[in-house]
Short mmCIF file of C-alpha atoms and ligand atoms in Angstrom, two decimals:
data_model
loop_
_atom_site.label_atom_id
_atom_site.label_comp_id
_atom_site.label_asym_id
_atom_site.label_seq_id
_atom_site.Cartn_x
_atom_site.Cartn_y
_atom_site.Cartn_z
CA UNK A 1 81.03 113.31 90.38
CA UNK A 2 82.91 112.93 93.52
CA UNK A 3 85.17 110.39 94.31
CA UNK A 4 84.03 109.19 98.36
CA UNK A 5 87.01 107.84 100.04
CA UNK A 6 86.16 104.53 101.89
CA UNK A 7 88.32 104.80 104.88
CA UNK A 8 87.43 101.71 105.88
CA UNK A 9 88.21 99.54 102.92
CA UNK A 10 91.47 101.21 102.87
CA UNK A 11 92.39 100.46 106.04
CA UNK A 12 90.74 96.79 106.18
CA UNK A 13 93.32 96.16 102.77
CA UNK A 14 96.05 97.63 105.04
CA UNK A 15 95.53 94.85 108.10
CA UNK A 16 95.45 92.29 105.03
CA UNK A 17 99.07 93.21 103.73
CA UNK A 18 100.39 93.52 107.44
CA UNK A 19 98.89 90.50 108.38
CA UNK A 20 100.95 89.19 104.96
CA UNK A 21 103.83 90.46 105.92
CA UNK A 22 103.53 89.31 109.46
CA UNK A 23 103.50 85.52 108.33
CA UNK A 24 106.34 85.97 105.98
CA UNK A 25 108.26 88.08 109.08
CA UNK A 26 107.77 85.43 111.99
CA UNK A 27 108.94 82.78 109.61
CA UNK A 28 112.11 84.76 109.74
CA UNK A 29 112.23 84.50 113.20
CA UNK A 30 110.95 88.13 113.92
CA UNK A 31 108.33 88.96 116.38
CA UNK A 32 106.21 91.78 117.55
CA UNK A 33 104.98 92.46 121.10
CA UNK A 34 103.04 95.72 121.57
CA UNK A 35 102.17 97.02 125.46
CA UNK A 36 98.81 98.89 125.59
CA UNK A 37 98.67 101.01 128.90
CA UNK A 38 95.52 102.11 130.09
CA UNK A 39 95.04 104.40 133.50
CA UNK A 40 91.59 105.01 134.33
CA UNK A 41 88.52 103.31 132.82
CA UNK A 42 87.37 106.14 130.29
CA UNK A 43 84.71 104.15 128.06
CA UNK A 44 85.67 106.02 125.23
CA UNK A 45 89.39 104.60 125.85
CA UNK A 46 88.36 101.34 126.37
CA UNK A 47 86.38 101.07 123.06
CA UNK A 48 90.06 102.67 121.27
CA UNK A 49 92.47 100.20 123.21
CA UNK A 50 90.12 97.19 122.87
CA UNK A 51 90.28 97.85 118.80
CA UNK A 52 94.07 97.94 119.13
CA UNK A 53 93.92 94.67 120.65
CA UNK A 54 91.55 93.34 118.53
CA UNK A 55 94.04 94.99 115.75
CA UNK A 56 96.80 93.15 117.02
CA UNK A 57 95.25 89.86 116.66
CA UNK A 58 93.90 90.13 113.53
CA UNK A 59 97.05 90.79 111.77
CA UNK A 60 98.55 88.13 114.03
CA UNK A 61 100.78 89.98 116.58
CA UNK A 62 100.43 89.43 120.69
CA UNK A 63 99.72 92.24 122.53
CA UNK A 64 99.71 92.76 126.26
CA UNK A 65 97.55 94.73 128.56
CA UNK A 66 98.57 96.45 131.48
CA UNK A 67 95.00 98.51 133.22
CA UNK A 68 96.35 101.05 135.56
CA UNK A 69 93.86 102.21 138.35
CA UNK A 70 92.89 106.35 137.40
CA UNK A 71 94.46 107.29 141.07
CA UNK A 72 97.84 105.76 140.19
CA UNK A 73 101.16 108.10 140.99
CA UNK A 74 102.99 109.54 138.19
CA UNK A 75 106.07 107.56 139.41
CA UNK A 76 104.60 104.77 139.50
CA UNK A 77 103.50 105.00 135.29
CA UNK A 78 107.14 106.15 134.79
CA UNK A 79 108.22 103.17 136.61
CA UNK A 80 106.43 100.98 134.18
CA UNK A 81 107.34 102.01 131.15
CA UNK A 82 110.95 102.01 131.97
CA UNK A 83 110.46 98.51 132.67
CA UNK A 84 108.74 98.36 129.90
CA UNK A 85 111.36 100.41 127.58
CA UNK A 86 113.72 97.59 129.20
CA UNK A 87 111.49 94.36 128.57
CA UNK A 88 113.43 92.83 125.16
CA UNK A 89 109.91 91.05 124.32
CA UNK A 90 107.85 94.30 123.89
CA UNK A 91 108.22 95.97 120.66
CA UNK A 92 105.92 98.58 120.95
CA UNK A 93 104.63 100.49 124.16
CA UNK A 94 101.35 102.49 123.37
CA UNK A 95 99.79 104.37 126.59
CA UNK A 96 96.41 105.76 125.49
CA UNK A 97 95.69 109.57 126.20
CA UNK A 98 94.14 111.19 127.55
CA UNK A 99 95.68 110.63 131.09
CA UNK A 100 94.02 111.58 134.11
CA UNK A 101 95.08 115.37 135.23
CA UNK A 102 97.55 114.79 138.22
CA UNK A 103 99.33 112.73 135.34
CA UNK A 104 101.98 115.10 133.50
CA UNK A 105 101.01 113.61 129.66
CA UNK A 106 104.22 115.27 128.59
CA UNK A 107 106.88 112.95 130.84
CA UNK A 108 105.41 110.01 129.93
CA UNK A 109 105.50 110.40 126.24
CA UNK A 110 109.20 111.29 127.02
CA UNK A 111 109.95 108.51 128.86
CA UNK A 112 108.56 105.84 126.46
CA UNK A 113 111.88 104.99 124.36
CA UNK A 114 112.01 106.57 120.59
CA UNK A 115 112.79 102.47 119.46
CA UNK A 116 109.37 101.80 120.84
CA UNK A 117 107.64 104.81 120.41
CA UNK A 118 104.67 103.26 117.95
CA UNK A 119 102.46 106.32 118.08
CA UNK A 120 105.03 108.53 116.90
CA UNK A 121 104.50 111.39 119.82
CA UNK A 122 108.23 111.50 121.21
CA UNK A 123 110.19 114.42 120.63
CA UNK A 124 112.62 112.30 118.94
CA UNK A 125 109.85 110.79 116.56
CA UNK A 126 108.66 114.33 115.61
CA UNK A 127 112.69 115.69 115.13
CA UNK A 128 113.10 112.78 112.89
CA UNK A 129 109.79 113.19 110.48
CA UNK A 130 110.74 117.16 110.40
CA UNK A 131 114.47 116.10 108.79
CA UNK A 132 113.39 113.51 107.05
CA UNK A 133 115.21 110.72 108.82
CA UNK A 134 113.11 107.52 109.40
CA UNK A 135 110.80 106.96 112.47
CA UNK A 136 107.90 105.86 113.70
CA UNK A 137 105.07 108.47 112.33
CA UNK A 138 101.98 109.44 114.07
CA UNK A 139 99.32 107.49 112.90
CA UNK A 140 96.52 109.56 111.65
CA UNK A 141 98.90 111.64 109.33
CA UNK A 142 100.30 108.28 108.30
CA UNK A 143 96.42 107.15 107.46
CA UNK A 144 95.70 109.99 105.75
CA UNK A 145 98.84 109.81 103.50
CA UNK A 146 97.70 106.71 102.53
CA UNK A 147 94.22 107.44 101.57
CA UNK A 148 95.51 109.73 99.11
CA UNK A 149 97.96 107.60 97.81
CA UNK A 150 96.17 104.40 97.42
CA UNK A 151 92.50 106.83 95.93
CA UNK A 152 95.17 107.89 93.63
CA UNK A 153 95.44 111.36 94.43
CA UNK A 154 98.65 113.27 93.94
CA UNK A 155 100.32 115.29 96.48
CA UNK A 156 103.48 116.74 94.56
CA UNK A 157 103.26 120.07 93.59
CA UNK A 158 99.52 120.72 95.06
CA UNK A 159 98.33 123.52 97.12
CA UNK A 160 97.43 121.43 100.70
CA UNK A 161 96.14 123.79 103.52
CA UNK A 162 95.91 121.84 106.65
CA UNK A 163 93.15 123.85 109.45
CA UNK A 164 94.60 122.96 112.71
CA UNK A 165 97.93 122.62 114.67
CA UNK A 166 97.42 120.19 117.20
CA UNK A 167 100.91 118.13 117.84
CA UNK A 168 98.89 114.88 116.71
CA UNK A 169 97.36 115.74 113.93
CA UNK A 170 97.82 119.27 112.27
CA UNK A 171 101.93 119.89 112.75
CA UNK A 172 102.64 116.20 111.84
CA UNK A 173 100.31 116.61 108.56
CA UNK A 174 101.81 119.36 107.19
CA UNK A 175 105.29 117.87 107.77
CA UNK A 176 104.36 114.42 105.75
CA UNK A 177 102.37 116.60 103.28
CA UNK A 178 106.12 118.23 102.21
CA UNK A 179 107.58 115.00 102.67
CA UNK A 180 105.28 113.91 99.61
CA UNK A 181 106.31 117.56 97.99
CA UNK A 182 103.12 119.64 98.54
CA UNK A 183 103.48 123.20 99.12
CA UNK A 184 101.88 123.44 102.71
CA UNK A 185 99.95 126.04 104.48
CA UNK A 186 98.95 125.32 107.91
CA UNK A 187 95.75 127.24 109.08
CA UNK A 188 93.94 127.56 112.43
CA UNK A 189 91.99 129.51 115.12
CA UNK A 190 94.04 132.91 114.77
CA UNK A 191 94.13 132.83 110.96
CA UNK A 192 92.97 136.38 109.26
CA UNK A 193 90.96 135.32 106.44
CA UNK A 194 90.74 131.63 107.14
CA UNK A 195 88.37 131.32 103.83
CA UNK A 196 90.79 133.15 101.79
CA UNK A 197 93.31 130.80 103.08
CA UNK A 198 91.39 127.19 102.12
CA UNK A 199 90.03 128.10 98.80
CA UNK A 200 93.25 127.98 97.72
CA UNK A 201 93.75 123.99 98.74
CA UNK A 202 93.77 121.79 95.72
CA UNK A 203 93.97 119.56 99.14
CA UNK A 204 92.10 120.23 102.19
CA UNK A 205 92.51 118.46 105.56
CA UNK A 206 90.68 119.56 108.23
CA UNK A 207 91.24 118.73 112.42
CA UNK A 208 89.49 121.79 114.16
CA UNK A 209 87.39 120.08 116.35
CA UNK A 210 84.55 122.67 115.55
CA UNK A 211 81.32 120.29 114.17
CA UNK A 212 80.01 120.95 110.80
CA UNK A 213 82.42 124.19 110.47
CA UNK A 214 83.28 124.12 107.21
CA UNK A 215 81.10 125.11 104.64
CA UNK A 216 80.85 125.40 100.70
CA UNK A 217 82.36 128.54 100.95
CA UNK A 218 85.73 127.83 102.25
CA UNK A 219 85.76 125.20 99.23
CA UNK A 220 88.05 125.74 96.02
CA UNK A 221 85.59 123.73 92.88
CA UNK A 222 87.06 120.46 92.50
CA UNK A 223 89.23 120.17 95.87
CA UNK A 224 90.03 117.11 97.32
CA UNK A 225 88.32 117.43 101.49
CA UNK A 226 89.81 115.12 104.12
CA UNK A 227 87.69 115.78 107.34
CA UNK A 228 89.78 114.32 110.81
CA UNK A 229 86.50 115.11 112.95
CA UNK A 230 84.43 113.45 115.06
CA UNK A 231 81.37 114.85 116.55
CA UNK A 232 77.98 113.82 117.59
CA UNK A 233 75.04 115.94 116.35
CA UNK A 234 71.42 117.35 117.64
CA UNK A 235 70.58 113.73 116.45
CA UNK A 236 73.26 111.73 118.21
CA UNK A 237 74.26 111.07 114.74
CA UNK A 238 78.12 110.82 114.09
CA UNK A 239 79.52 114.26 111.84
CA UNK A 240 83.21 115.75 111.15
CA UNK A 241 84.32 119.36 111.31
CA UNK A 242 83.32 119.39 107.60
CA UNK A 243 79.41 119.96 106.70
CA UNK A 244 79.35 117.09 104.64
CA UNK A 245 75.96 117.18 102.21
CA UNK A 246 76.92 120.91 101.52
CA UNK A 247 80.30 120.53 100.92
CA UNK A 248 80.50 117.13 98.53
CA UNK A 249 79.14 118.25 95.40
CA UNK A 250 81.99 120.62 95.13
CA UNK A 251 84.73 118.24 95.52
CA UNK A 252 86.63 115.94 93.56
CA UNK A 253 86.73 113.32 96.53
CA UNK A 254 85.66 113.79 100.27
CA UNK A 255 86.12 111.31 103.38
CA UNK A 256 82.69 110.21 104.68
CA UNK A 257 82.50 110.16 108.73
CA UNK A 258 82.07 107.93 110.04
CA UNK A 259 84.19 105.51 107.42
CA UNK A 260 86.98 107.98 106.24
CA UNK A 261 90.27 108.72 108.38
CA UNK A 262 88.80 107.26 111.33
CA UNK A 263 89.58 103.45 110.93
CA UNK A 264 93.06 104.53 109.12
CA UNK A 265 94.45 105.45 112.82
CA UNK A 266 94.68 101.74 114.00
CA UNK A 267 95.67 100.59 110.73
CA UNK A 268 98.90 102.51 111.01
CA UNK A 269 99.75 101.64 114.19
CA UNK A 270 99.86 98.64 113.20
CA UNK A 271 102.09 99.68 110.22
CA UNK A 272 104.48 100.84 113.07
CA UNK A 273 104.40 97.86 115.23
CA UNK A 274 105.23 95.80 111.89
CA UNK A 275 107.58 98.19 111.55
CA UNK A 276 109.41 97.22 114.88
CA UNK A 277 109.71 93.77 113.37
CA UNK A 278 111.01 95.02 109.83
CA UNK A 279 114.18 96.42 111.21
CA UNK A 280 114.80 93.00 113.33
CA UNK A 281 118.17 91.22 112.83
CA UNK A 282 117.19 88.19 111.16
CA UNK A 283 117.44 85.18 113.89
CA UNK A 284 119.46 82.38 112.85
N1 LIG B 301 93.95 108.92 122.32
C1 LIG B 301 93.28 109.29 121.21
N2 LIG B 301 93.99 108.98 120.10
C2 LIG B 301 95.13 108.41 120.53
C3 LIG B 301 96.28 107.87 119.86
O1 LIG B 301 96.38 107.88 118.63
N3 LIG B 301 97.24 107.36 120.66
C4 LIG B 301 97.15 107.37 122.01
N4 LIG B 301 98.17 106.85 122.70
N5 LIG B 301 96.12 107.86 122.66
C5 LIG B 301 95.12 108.38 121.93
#
């Protein structure tokens, strides 16, 4: 039998510690403020920031929005989040991506201070995870870390292939995945054999962005699939980059989607903005 992996129970017990741990931190005087920058009214980044909000509240920290018209100057976003970087009551400064084109992405992740850097893209956040020095981590790694931990699957000493390289999901996977002592292969488009490759994974995480591409056959019996997809099929039904109903009944546990890594994303951002609060000189 395979073990399904409720993604969003996991993360819903998450928001219940943090919002714990919240209480117990703002009766010691600490706070959390996270900034959520949005340029452009994408609906599909509206739906994301308004669950960050909602995230916020629910575990009990304030959040402020700041809705940035799609034609704004590059300058002008820099602008903000240096006043942003300098504002002493904002904890966290999240600007949701994608930005518009005449944006460059790359400066403005740079520009957001590695102190408030709660999504874990800045160079310096990335440097730190690869030495093992402690930083914010991106969030969707971080989730899927703790899906195997608390579904009581072990990492050390396990073959984990990860299929994709992306700098959100795929590099900073395979760098928490040695972290937690696996012995990592990271796979993607170019690979030779890619089969060859994952039916060696005792752990299998896969963020390819190709719907329903893997199959049975790229499955080792008894593997443990995490699927980071999210697609919409002939149906308008939601599906991952793993086949699902082909793949499960040779697993040993398998993430559903919808229900699996998605909701662990906002759960660890909130991790990190608690995390901002953690490391807070106590206030006399
Ligand atoms: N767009 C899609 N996912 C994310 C994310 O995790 N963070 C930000 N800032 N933008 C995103």
């Amino acid at each position: 039998m395979s073990q399904l992996i409720n993604g969003k129970q996991i993360s819903q017990q998450i928001r219940d510690e943090l919002k714990e741990e919240v209480r117990r931190l703002k009766e010691e005087g600490k706070n959390a403020c996270l900034a959520v920058v949005q340029v452009g009214n994408d609906p599909a980044s509206t739906v994301y920031v308004n669950n960050k909000k909602k995230a916020c509240a629910y575990i009990g920290i304030e959040s402020r929005s700041y809705e940035l018209p799609e034609d704004i100057k590059e300058d002008e976003l820099v602008a903000l989040v240096e006043d942003l970087n300098a504002d002493a009551a904002v904890n966290g400064i999240l600007v949701q991506l994608p930005l518009p084109a005449h944006i460059n992405e790359d400066r403005i992740i740079r520009t957001i201070s590695p102190d408030k850097d709660v999504d874990g893209f800045h160079p310096v956040s990335v440097g730190r995870l690869w030495i093992g020095e402690k930083g914010f981590l991106s969030c969707t790694p971080a989730g899927i870390i703790q899906l195997l931990k608390r579904s009581g699957i072990e990492i050390e000493g396990k073959e984990c292939v990860v299929v994709g390289r992306s700098n959100i999901v795929g590099k900073p996977m395979a760098a928490l995945l040695l972290r937690e002592n696996g012995t990592v292969t990271v796979a993607h488009s170019r690979t030779a054999d890619l089969k060859a490759v994952t039916k060696r994974a005792d752990i299998l995480i896969v963020a390819i962005g190709k719907k329903r591409f893997i199959t049975s056959e790229y499955i080792k019996e008894g593997a443990v699939v995490i699927d980071v997809g999210m697609h919409r099929d002939e149906n308008n039904h939601l599906c991952g980059d793993v086949d699902f109903d082909d793949v499960k009944p040779h697993t040993s546990a398998i993430t559903p989607v919808p229900g699996g890594v998605g909701p662990m994303t906002i759960a660890m951002l909130m991790d990190n903005c608690v995390e901002t609060m953690r490391t807070q000189e106590e206030r006399s």
